[in-house]
PDB file of C-alpha atoms in Angstrom:
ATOM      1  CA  UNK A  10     -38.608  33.760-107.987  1.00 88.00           C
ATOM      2  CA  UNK A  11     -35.882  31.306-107.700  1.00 89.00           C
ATOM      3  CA  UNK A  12     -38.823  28.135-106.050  1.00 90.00           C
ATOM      4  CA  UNK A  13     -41.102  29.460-109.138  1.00 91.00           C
ATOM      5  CA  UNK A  14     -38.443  29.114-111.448  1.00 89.00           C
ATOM      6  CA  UNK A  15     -37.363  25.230-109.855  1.00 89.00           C
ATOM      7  CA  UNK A  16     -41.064  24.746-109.733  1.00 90.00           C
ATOM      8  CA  UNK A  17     -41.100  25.406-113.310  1.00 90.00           C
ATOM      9  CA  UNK A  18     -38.095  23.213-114.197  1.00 86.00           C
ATOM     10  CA  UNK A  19     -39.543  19.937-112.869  1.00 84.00           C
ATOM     11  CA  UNK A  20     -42.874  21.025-115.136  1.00 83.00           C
ATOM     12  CA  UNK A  21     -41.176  21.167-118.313  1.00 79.00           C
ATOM     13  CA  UNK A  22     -40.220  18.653-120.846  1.00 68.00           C
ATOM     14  CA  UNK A  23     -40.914  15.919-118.276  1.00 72.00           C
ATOM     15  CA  UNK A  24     -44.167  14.154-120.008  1.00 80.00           C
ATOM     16  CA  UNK A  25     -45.622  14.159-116.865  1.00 87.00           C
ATOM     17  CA  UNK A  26     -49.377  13.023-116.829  1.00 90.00           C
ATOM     18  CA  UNK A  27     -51.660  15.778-114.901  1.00 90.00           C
ATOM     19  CA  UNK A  28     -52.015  13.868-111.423  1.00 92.00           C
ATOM     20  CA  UNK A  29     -48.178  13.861-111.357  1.00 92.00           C
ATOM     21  CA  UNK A  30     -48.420  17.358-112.256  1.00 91.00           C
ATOM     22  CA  UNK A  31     -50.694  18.623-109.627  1.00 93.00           C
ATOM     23  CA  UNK A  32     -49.058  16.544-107.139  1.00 94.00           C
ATOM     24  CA  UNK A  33     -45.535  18.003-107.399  1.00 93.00           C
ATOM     25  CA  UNK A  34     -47.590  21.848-107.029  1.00 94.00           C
ATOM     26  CA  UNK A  35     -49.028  20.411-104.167  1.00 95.00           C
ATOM     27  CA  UNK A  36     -45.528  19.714-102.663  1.00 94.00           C
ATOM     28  CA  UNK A  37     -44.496  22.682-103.735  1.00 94.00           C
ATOM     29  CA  UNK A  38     -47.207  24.682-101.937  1.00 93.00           C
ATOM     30  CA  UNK A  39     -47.135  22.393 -98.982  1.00 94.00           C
ATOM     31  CA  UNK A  40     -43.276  23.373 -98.283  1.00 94.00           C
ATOM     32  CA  UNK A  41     -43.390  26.533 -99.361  1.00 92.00           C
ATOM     33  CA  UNK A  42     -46.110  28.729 -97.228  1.00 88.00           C
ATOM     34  CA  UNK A  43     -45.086  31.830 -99.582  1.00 88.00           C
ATOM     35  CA  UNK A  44     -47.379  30.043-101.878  1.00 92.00           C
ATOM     36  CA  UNK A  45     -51.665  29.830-101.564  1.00 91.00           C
ATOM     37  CA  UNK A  46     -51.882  28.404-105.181  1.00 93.00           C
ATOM     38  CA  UNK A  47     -49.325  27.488-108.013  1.00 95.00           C
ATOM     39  CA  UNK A  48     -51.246  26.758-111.707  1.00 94.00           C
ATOM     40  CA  UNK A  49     -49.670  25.340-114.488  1.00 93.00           C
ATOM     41  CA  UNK A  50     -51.341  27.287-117.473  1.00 91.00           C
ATOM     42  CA  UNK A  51     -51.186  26.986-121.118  1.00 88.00           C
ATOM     43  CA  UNK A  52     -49.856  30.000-123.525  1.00 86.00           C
ATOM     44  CA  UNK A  53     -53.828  31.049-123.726  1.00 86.00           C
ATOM     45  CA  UNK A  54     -54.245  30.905-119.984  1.00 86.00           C
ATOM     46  CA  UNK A  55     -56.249  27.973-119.815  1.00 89.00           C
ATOM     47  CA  UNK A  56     -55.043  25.945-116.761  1.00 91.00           C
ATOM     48  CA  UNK A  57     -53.561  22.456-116.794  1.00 90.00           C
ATOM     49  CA  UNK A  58     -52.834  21.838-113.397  1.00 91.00           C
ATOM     50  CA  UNK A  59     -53.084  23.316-110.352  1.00 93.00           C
ATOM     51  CA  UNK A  60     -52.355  22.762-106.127  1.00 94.00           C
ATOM     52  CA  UNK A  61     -56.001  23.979-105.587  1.00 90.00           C
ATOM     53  CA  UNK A  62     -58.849  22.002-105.216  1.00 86.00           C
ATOM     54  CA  UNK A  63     -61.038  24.296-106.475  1.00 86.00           C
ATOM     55  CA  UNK A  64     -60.728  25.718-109.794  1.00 82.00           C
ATOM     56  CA  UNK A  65     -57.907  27.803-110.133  1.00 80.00           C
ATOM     57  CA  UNK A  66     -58.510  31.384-110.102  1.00 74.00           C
ATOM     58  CA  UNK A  67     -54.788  32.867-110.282  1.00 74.00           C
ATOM     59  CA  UNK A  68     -54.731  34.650-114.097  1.00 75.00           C
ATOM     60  CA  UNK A  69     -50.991  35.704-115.741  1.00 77.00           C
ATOM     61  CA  UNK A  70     -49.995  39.349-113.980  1.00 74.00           C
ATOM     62  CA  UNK A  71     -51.611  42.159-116.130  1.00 68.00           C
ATOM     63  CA  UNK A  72     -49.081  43.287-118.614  1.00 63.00           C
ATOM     64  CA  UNK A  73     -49.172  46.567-118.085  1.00 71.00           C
ATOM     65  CA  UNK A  74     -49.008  46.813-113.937  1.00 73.00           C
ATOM     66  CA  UNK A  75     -46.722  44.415-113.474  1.00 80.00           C
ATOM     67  CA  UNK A  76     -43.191  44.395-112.725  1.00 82.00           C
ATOM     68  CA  UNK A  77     -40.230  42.085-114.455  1.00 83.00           C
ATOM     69  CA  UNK A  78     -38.049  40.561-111.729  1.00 82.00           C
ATOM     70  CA  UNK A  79     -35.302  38.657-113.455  1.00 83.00           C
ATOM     71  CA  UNK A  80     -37.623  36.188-115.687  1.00 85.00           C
ATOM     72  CA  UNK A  81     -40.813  36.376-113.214  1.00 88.00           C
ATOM     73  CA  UNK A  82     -43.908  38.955-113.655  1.00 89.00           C
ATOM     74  CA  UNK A  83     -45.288  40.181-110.835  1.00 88.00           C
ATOM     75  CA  UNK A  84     -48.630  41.891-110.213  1.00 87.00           C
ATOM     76  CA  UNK A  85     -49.449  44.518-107.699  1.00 84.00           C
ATOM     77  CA  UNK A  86     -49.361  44.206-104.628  1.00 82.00           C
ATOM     78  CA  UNK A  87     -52.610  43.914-103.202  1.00 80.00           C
ATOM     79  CA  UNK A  88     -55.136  42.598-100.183  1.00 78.00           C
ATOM     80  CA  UNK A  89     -56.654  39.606-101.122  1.00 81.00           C
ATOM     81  CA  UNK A  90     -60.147  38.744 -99.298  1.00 82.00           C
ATOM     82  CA  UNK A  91     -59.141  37.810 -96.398  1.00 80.00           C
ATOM     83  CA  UNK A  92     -56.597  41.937 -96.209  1.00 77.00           C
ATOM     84  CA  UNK A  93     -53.766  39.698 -96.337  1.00 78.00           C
ATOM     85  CA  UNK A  94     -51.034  41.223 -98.701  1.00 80.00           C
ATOM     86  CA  UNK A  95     -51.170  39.052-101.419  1.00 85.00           C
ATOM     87  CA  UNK A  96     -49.329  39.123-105.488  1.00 87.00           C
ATOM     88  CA  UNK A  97     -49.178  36.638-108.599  1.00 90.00           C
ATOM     89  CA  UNK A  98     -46.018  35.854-109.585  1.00 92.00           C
ATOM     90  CA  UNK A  99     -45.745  34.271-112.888  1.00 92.00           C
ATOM     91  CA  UNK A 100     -42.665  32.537-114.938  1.00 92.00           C
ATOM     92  CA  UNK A 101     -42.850  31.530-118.699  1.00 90.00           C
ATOM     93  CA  UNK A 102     -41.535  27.454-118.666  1.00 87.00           C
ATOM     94  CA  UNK A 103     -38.285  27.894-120.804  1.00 80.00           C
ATOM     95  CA  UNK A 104     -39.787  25.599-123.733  1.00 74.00           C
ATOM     96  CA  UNK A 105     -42.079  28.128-124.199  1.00 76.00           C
ATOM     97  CA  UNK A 106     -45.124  26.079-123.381  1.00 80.00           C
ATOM     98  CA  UNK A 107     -46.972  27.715-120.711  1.00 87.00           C
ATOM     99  CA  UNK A 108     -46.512  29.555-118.092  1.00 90.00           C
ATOM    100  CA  UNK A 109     -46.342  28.766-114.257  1.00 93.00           C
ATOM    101  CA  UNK A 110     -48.466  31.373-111.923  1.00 93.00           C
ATOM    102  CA  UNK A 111     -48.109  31.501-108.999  1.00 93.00           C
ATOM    103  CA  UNK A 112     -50.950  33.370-105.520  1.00 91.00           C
ATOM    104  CA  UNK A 113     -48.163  34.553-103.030  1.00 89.00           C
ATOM    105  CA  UNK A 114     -49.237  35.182 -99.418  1.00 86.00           C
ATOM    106  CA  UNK A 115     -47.398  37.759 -97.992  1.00 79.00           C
ATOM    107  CA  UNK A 116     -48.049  37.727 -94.635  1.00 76.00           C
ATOM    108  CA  UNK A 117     -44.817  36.368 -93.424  1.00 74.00           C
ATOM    109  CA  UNK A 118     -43.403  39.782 -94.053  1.00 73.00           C
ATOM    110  CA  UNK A 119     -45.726  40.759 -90.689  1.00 73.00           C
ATOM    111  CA  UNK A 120     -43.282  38.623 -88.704  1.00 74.00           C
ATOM    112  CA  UNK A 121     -40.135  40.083 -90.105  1.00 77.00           C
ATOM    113  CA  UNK A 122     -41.353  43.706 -89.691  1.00 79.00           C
ATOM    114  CA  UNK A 123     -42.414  43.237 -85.801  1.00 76.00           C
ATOM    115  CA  UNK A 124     -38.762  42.155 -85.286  1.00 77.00           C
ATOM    116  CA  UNK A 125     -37.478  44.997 -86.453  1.00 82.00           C
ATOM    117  CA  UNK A 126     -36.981  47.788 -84.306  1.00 77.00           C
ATOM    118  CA  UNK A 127     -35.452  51.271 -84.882  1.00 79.00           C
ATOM    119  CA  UNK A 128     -33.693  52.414 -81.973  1.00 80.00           C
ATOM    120  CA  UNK A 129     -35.907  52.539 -78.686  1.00 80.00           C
ATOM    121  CA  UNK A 130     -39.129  53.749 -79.997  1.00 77.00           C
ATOM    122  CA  UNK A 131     -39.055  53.389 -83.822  1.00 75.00           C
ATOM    123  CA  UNK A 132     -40.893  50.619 -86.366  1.00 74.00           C
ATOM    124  CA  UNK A 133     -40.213  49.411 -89.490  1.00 78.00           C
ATOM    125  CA  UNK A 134     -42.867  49.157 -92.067  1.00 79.00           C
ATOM    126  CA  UNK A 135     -43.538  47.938 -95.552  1.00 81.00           C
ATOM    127  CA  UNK A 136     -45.570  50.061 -98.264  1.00 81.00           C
ATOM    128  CA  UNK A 137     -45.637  50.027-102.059  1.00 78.00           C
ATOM    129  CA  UNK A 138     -44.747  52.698-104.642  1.00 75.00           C
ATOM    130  CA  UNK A 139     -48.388  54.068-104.370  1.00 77.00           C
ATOM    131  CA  UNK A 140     -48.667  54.196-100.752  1.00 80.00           C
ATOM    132  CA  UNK A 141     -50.917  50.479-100.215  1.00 79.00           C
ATOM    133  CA  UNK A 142     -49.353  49.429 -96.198  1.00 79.00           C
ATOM    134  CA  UNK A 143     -48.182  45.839 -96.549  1.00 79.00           C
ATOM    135  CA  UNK A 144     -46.817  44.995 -93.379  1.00 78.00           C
ATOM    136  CA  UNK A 145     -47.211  47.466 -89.904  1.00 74.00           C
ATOM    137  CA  UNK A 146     -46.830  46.250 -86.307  1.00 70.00           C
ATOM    138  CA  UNK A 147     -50.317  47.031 -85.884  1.00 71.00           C
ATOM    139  CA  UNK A 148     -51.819  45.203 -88.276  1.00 71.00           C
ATOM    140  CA  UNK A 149     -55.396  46.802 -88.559  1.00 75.00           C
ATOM    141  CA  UNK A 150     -53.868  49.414 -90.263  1.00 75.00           C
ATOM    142  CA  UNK A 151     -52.982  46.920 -93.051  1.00 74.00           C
ATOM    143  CA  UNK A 152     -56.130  45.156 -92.919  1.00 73.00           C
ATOM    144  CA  UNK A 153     -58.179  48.400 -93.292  1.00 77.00           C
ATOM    145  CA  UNK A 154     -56.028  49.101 -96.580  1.00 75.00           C
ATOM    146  CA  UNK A 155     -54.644  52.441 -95.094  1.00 78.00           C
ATOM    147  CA  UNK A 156     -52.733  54.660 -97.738  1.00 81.00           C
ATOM    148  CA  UNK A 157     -49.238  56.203 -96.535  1.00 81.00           C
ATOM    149  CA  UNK A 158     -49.392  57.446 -99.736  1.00 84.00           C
ATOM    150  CA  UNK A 159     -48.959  61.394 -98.048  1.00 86.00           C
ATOM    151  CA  UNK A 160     -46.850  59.879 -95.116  1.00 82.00           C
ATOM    152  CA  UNK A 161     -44.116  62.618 -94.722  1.00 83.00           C
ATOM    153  CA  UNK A 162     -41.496  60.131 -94.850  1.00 80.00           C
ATOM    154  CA  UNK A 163     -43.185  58.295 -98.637  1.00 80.00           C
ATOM    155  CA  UNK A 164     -43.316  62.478 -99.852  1.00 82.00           C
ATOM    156  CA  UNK A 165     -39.582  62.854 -99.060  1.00 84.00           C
ATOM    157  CA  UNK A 166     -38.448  59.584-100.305  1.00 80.00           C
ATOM    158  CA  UNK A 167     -40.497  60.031-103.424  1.00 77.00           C
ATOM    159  CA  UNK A 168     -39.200  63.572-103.740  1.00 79.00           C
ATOM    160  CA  UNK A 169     -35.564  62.294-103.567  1.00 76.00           C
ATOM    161  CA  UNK A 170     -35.848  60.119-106.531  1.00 72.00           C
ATOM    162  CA  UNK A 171     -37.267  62.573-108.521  1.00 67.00           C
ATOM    163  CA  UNK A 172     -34.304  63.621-111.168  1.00 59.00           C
ATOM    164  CA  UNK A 173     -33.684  67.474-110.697  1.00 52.00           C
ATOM    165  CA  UNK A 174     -34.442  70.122-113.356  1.00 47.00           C
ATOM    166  CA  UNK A 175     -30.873  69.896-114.274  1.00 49.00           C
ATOM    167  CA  UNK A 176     -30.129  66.852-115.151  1.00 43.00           C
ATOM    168  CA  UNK A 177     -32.863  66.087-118.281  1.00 43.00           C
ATOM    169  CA  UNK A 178     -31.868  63.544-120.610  1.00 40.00           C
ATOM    170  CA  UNK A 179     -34.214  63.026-123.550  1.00 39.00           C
ATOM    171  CA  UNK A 180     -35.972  60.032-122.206  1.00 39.00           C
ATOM    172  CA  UNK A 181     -37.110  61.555-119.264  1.00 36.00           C
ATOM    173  CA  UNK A 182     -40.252  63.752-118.464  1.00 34.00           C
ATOM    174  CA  UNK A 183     -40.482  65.700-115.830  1.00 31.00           C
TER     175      UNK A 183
END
């Protein structure tokens, strides 16, 4: 969020013309592997400029599944076509003209869970809300979209967070 939102920054109010515009994305994605495609859009979506050479395809996060982290939207987590984990991360430019989207690749959270071990014979793992395995040592597992949705550890974790029949303020349903 904090490269989208500098990203964003040298976008804004600048005057740029578009080659200078798709040439600082194209920095941006060069440097930063996190990113397979940042697009300038404008507040209907259309696109302005983008790092790909193709036409962009990254749309805005859905409203209503994504997730506000400080000022970014992010989408779901998902695999993209390749079963790479994969998100769109999108940041409104603070003049309010446009937005800057960007197609995260994910992957590089593969190489921080492999060096993570749990004691001698344990593994650390990454999985979404809804069970969708993002990053497993053995990596089939994420690339055949496996749920963990049921795992035993998910259940109890879920199960934990769940506030107890006590405790039921008005704004929450049980």
């Amino acid at each position: 969020v904090r490269i989208l939102n500098a990203v964003a920054a040298d976008m804004q109010r600048t005057d740029l013309a578009q080659w200078q515009q798709i040439r600082i994305l194209q920095n941006f994605r060069a440097r930063f592997p996190e990113f397979a495609e940042l697009t300038l859009l404008d507040n209907h979506g259309n696109p302005i400029a983008s790092s790909s050479l193709e036409p962009p395809e990254t749309p805005l996060p859905d409203h209503p599944d994504s997730v506000k982290i400080e000022n970014a939207m992010i989408s779901r987590f998902t695999l993209d076509e390749d079963l790479l984990p994969t998100a769109v991360a999108a940041v409104q430019l603070s003049d309010g003209d446009g937005w800057l989207v960007a197609r995260l690749r994910l992957e590089q959270l593969w190489t921080r869970v492999d060096g993570i071990g749990v004691g001698t014979t344990g593994y650390a793992l990454v999985v979404t809300n809804d069970g969708l395995l993002l990053a497993h040592g053995v990596k089939s597992m994420v690339a055949r979209g496996e749920s963990l949705r049921e795992h035993p550890v998910l259940v109890a974790m879920r199960k934990d967070r769940e506030p107890s029949a006590e405790y039921v303020s008005n704004d929450t349903a049980l």
